[in-house]
C-alpha positions as semicolon CSV with decimal commas, in nm:
position;residue;x (nm);y (nm);z (nm)
1;M;-0,900;2,020;1,148
2;T;-1,167;1,876;0,921
3;T;-1,453;1,684;1,085
4;H;-1,467;1,317;0,985
5;P;-1,712;1,034;1,056
6;T;-1,671;0,804;1,353
7;P;-1,669;0,427;1,303
8;S;-1,949;0,217;1,451
9;E;-1,875;-0,022;1,737
10;R;-1,979;-0,309;1,508
11;A;-1,714;-0,208;1,255
12;R;-1,451;-0,161;1,526
13;E;-1,512;-0,517;1,641
14;L;-1,507;-0,656;1,286
15;V;-1,156;-0,524;1,219
16;R;-1,016;-0,611;1,562
17;G;-0,685;-0,790;1,517
18;A;-0,620;-0,646;1,170
19;Y;-0,300;-0,505;1,030
20;D;-0,306;-0,187;0,825
21;L;-0,045;-0,264;0,559
22;H;-0,027;0,085;0,408
23;V;0,024;0,374;0,651
24;H;0,198;0,711;0,607
25;S;0,295;0,814;0,959
26;G;0,558;1,059;1,072
27;P;0,831;1,162;1,089
28;D;0,839;1,196;0,713
29;V;0,975;1,435;0,454
30;M;0,624;1,577;0,418
31;P;0,353;1,664;0,674
32;R;0,177;1,371;0,841
33;R;-0,121;1,359;1,071
34;I;0,043;1,154;1,345
35;D;0,382;1,017;1,445
36;D;0,475;0,651;1,479
37;I;0,468;0,634;1,859
38;D;0,129;0,799;1,906
39;L;-0,019;0,593;1,624
40;A;0,101;0,269;1,781
41;R;-0,064;0,369;2,108
42;R;-0,391;0,439;1,928
43;F;-0,379;0,107;1,746
44;L;-0,335;-0,064;2,082
45;Q;-0,636;0,124;2,222
46;V;-0,872;0,020;1,941
47;G;-0,756;-0,342;1,921
48;L;-0,565;-0,339;1,591
49;A;-0,270;-0,576;1,564
50;G;-0,026;-0,345;1,388
51;Y;0,067;-0,152;1,078
52;V;0,332;-0,112;0,812
53;I;0,509;0,225;0,789
54;K;0,531;0,331;0,425
55;S;0,761;0,606;0,301
56;H;0,807;0,696;-0,063
57;Y;1,165;0,801;0,012
58;V;1,335;0,616;0,299
59;P;1,353;0,267;0,452
60;T;1,139;0,233;0,765
61;A;1,244;-0,096;0,931
62;E;1,462;0,081;1,189
63;R;1,177;0,317;1,283
64;A;0,945;0,021;1,320
65;A;1,185;-0,158;1,554
66;V;1,205;0,147;1,779
67;V;0,825;0,176;1,791
68;R;0,784;-0,192;1,881
69;A;1,019;-0,143;2,172
70;A;0,847;0,177;2,285
71;V;0,489;0,046;2,253
72;P;0,477;-0,326;2,335
73;G;0,170;-0,510;2,212
74;V;0,156;-0,357;1,864
75;Q;0,347;-0,508;1,574
76;V;0,474;-0,209;1,376
77;L;0,653;-0,326;1,062
78;G;0,892;-0,156;0,822
79;S;0,911;-0,141;0,445
80;L;1,114;-0,017;0,151
81;T;0,993;0,164;-0,162
82;L;1,223;0,139;-0,463
83;N;1,223;0,498;-0,579
84;R;1,532;0,698;-0,678
85;A;1,603;0,807;-0,319
86;V;1,715;0,450;-0,236
87;G;1,876;0,381;-0,573
88;G;1,572;0,251;-0,760
89;L;1,588;-0,123;-0,827
90;N;1,869;-0,164;-0,577
91;P;1,918;-0,528;-0,467
92;L;2,159;-0,426;-0,191
93;A;1,901;-0,189;-0,040
94;V;1,645;-0,472;-0,043
95;E;1,886;-0,715;0,120
96;I;1,973;-0,467;0,396
97;A;1,606;-0,381;0,454
98;A;1,521;-0,749;0,480
99;R;1,795;-0,807;0,736
100;E;1,663;-0,512;0,937
101;G;1,318;-0,672;0,948
102;A;1,129;-0,496;0,669
103;R;0,810;-0,677;0,565
104;I;0,699;-0,513;0,239
105;V;0,896;-0,404;-0,066
106;W;0,708;-0,162;-0,288
107;L;0,813;-0,120;-0,647
108;P;0,843;0,243;-0,768
109;T;0,567;0,484;-0,672
110;V;0,659;0,852;-0,716
111;D;0,934;0,758;-0,963
112;A;0,737;0,497;-1,158
113;A;0,737;0,570;-1,530
114;N;0,362;0,514;-1,533
115;E;0,300;0,764;-1,253
116;R;0,519;1,026;-1,422
117;K;0,313;0,993;-1,743
118;H;-0,011;1,013;-1,551
119;L;0,089;1,337;-1,376
120;E;0,202;1,492;-1,703
121;H;-0,156;1,463;-1,825
122;A;-0,318;1,596;-1,506
123;S;-0,563;1,876;-1,573
124;P;-0,450;2,231;-1,487
125;G;-0,543;2,322;-1,132
126;A;-0,589;1,959;-1,029
127;K;-0,530;1,893;-0,659
128;L;-0,199;1,710;-0,634
129;P;-0,109;1,455;-0,365
130;Y;0,143;1,571;-0,106
131;W;0,412;1,358;-0,266
132;A;0,344;1,502;-0,613
133;R;0,397;1,852;-0,477
134;L;0,722;1,739;-0,316
135;Q;0,835;1,583;-0,645
136;R;0,778;1,916;-0,817
137;E;0,981;2,094;-0,548
138;M;1,265;1,845;-0,597
139;R;1,269;1,907;-0,971
140;E;1,276;2,281;-0,916
141;A;1,571;2,229;-0,679
142;G;1,762;2,048;-0,955
143;F;1,679;1,687;-0,871
144;D;1,516;1,598;-1,202
145;V;1,591;1,224;-1,187
146;P;1,476;0,978;-1,454
147;P;1,194;0,736;-1,375
148;V;1,271;0,385;-1,252
149;E;1,204;0,147;-1,538
150;V;1,102;-0,205;-1,440
151;V;1,058;-0,351;-1,789
152;S;1,268;-0,326;-2,104
153;S;1,148;-0,230;-2,452
154;D;1,044;-0,590;-2,519
155;G;0,812;-0,593;-2,216
156;Q;1,031;-0,822;-2,005
157;V;1,137;-0,732;-1,653
158;V;1,487;-0,588;-1,632
159;P;1,773;-0,793;-1,474
160;E;1,790;-0,564;-1,170
161;L;1,428;-0,643;-1,092
162;R;1,494;-1,016;-1,125
163;A;1,767;-0,977;-0,863
164;V;1,530;-0,787;-0,634
165;L;1,260;-1,053;-0,673
166;R;1,504;-1,329;-0,578
167;I;1,592;-1,147;-0,256
168;I;1,224;-1,093;-0,176
169;A;1,158;-1,464;-0,231
170;R;1,456;-1,571;-0,022
171;H;1,347;-1,360;0,275
172;N;0,976;-1,441;0,225
173;L;0,884;-1,072;0,200
174;V;0,572;-0,918;0,051
175;L;0,607;-0,765;-0,296
176;A;0,376;-0,471;-0,372
177;T;0,348;-0,330;-0,724
178;G;0,351;0,040;-0,632
179;H;0,235;0,280;-0,902
180;L;0,324;0,067;-1,203
181;G;0,102;0,056;-1,510
182;R;-0,107;-0,231;-1,639
183;D;0,147;-0,406;-1,861
184;E;0,425;-0,357;-1,606
185;I;0,211;-0,513;-1,333
186;F;0,141;-0,824;-1,540
187;A;0,509;-0,863;-1,626
188;V;0,612;-0,817;-1,263
189;V;0,356;-1,059;-1,119
190;R;0,453;-1,321;-1,377
191;A;0,825;-1,279;-1,300
192;A;0,763;-1,278;-0,924
193;R;0,584;-1,611;-0,947
194;E;0,869;-1,750;-1,155
195;E;1,120;-1,641;-0,891
196;G;0,924;-1,796;-0,606
197;V;0,777;-1,486;-0,443
198;R;0,499;-1,614;-0,219
199;F;0,317;-1,292;-0,129
200;I;0,224;-1,043;-0,403
201;V;-0,003;-0,739;-0,363
202;V;-0,130;-0,528;-0,652
203;T;-0,126;-0,181;-0,499
204;H;-0,462;0,007;-0,519
205;P;-0,559;-0,127;-0,867
206;D;-0,848;0,122;-0,892
207;F;-0,627;0,429;-0,828
208;P;-0,639;0,670;-1,125
209;S;-0,283;0,599;-1,239
210;Q;-0,351;0,223;-1,235
211;A;-0,725;0,198;-1,312
212;L;-0,710;-0,172;-1,395
213;P;-1,024;-0,310;-1,562
214;V;-1,206;-0,573;-1,359
215;E;-1,103;-0,853;-1,595
216;D;-0,737;-0,763;-1,536
217;Q;-0,786;-0,769;-1,161
218;V;-0,945;-1,113;-1,180
219;A;-0,662;-1,238;-1,403
220;L;-0,395;-1,109;-1,164
221;A;-0,572;-1,266;-0,869
222;D;-0,581;-1,592;-1,064
223;M;-0,202;-1,557;-1,095
224;G;-0,175;-1,551;-0,716
225;A;-0,181;-1,180;-0,631
226;Y;-0,397;-1,000;-0,378
227;M;-0,584;-0,688;-0,488
228;E;-0,533;-0,408;-0,234
229;H;-0,823;-0,167;-0,188
230;C;-0,729;0,149;0,003
231;F;-0,963;0,370;0,202
232;T;-0,805;0,706;0,118
233;P;-0,865;0,713;-0,262
234;L;-1,228;0,619;-0,195
235;Y;-1,282;0,869;0,084
236;S;-1,121;1,149;-0,118
237;G;-1,330;1,075;-0,427
238;K;-1,042;0,968;-0,650
239;V;-1,215;0,630;-0,684
240;A;-1,590;0,569;-0,670
241;W;-1,709;0,344;-0,388
242;E;-1,935;0,158;-0,629
243;T;-1,638;0,080;-0,853
244;A;-1,442;-0,072;-0,566
245;F;-1,741;-0,271;-0,444
246;A;-1,801;-0,418;-0,790
247;H;-1,435;-0,509;-0,831
248;I;-1,415;-0,669;-0,486
249;R;-1,718;-0,883;-0,565
250;A;-1,574;-0,989;-0,900
251;V;-1,232;-1,080;-0,759
252;G;-1,368;-1,234;-0,439
253;P;-1,295;-1,127;-0,079
254;E;-1,054;-1,417;-0,030
255;R;-0,820;-1,248;-0,281
256;V;-0,864;-0,890;-0,157
257;V;-0,682;-0,704;0,119
258;L;-0,806;-0,381;0,279
259;S;-0,571;-0,103;0,387
260;T;-0,606;0,269;0,451
261;D;-0,320;0,462;0,285
262;L;-0,394;0,720;0,555
263;G;-0,168;0,966;0,735
264;Q;-0,234;1,285;0,539
265;P;-0,316;1,582;0,768
266;D;-0,660;1,649;0,618
267;N;-0,783;1,288;0,622
268;P;-0,943;1,085;0,905
269;P;-0,738;0,942;1,191
270;V;-0,535;0,645;1,070
271;E;-0,668;0,414;1,341
272;D;-1,026;0,478;1,222
273;G;-0,965;0,395;0,857
274;L;-1,021;0,019;0,850
275;A;-1,334;0,046;1,064
276;L;-1,473;0,327;0,847
277;F;-1,405;0,105;0,545
278;A;-1,591;-0,179;0,718
279;D;-1,893;0,046;0,779
280;R;-1,915;0,132;0,409
281;L;-1,882;-0,234;0,311
282;L;-2,161;-0,328;0,552
283;Q;-2,382;-0,062;0,400
284;A;-2,305;-0,206;0,055
285;G;-2,422;-0,551;0,159
286;F;-2,095;-0,732;0,231
287;S;-2,116;-0,991;0,507
288;E;-1,927;-0,972;0,833
289;D;-1,727;-1,280;0,736
290;E;-1,630;-1,127;0,399
291;I;-1,514;-0,808;0,569
292;R;-1,318;-0,999;0,831
293;T;-1,151;-1,202;0,555
294;M;-1,032;-0,887;0,375
295;A;-0,947;-0,675;0,679
296;V;-0,812;-0,933;0,922
297;R;-0,741;-1,282;0,787
298;N;-0,564;-1,164;0,473
299;T;-0,373;-0,882;0,641
300;V;-0,253;-1,115;0,919
301;R;-0,133;-1,363;0,657
302;L;0,060;-1,096;0,468
303;A;0,203;-0,930;0,778
304;T;0,314;-1,251;0,948
305;G;0,333;-1,516;0,678
306;R;0,072;-1,722;0,861
307;D;-0,307;-1,747;0,876
308;E;-0,521;-1,579;1,141
C-alpha cells in the first residue's frame, strides 16, 4: 500500500471532536480502504466524534445505526444521494431515509447532468475516479440511464426537487449540492432557502466539475450556504492547495466546512484526513481557532443541528 504522511500531534488535537461529513467506507459497490466497523473504532481511538457514510448508490442510514450499536462512543450517521439507483429526485426515498435517521441528502453526483458533461470532455487516458469507472461498466452492461435533471429549461428547479427540499426542511436535514454545475447550484440554494432548509452545503466547490470562481463561492455563502473543502481532491492534485487556501480566506472560515472524501484504497487512512488537512492549513498560516472553526465547530453544527 502507498506510504502516506502522518499527522502531527498538534493537528490531531486541533480536530479532536470533529465530524467527517464525507466518508466513503465499506461495504460498497466499489473497493474501499476500510469498513464501517473498523473505521468507527479508529475514529474513537483518535478522538473524532463521528462521520457520515456516503454512497453514490445506496442509502446508508441503516448501516450507520448498526455501527453505532456495535461501536458505542462514535456517532456514525447515514445519508442518501439522489442518483438513479434510488430513483433520482425521489421524495419518498428522502422521507424514508429521514425516518431511518439519515443526516445528509446529496443531490445527484455520478448522475448529475453537469458531471456527465464534464466526463465527456475528459482527456484521453485521464485517470478516472472509481465511481466513473463503475459508471462506464454499468453503461456497458446496458444501464445507460439519463442524467438526473434538477432544473428545467428556464433555469428553475423542477417540482420534484421542490418536494425533496420540503422534506429536507421538515426533518431539519442537511442538503448538499453534489456534483451540480454553477447555475444549478445557485438555483438550488435559492430554492432551498425559500423552502426553509436550514443547513446547506456546497459540495467541494473547487472540484474540477464544479470549479466555482471565488466570487460565486462568496455569493453562495452570503445566501447561507457552507463551502465544503475536501482533503482528497487536494491530496490527489485535482485541486491546487493554494486555490483552496485563497478561497477559504475569501469566504471566511466561519462559512467553510472541512471534510475528507476519503475511503479510496490508494489514499491515506480516513481517520488521518482531517488532521492532515489541519497540518497543511497550519503551514499556510491559518490560525488554530480558524482551523477548529472549520473542522470542529461547523461540522458539529451540521452533524447535530447544534453548536459545539
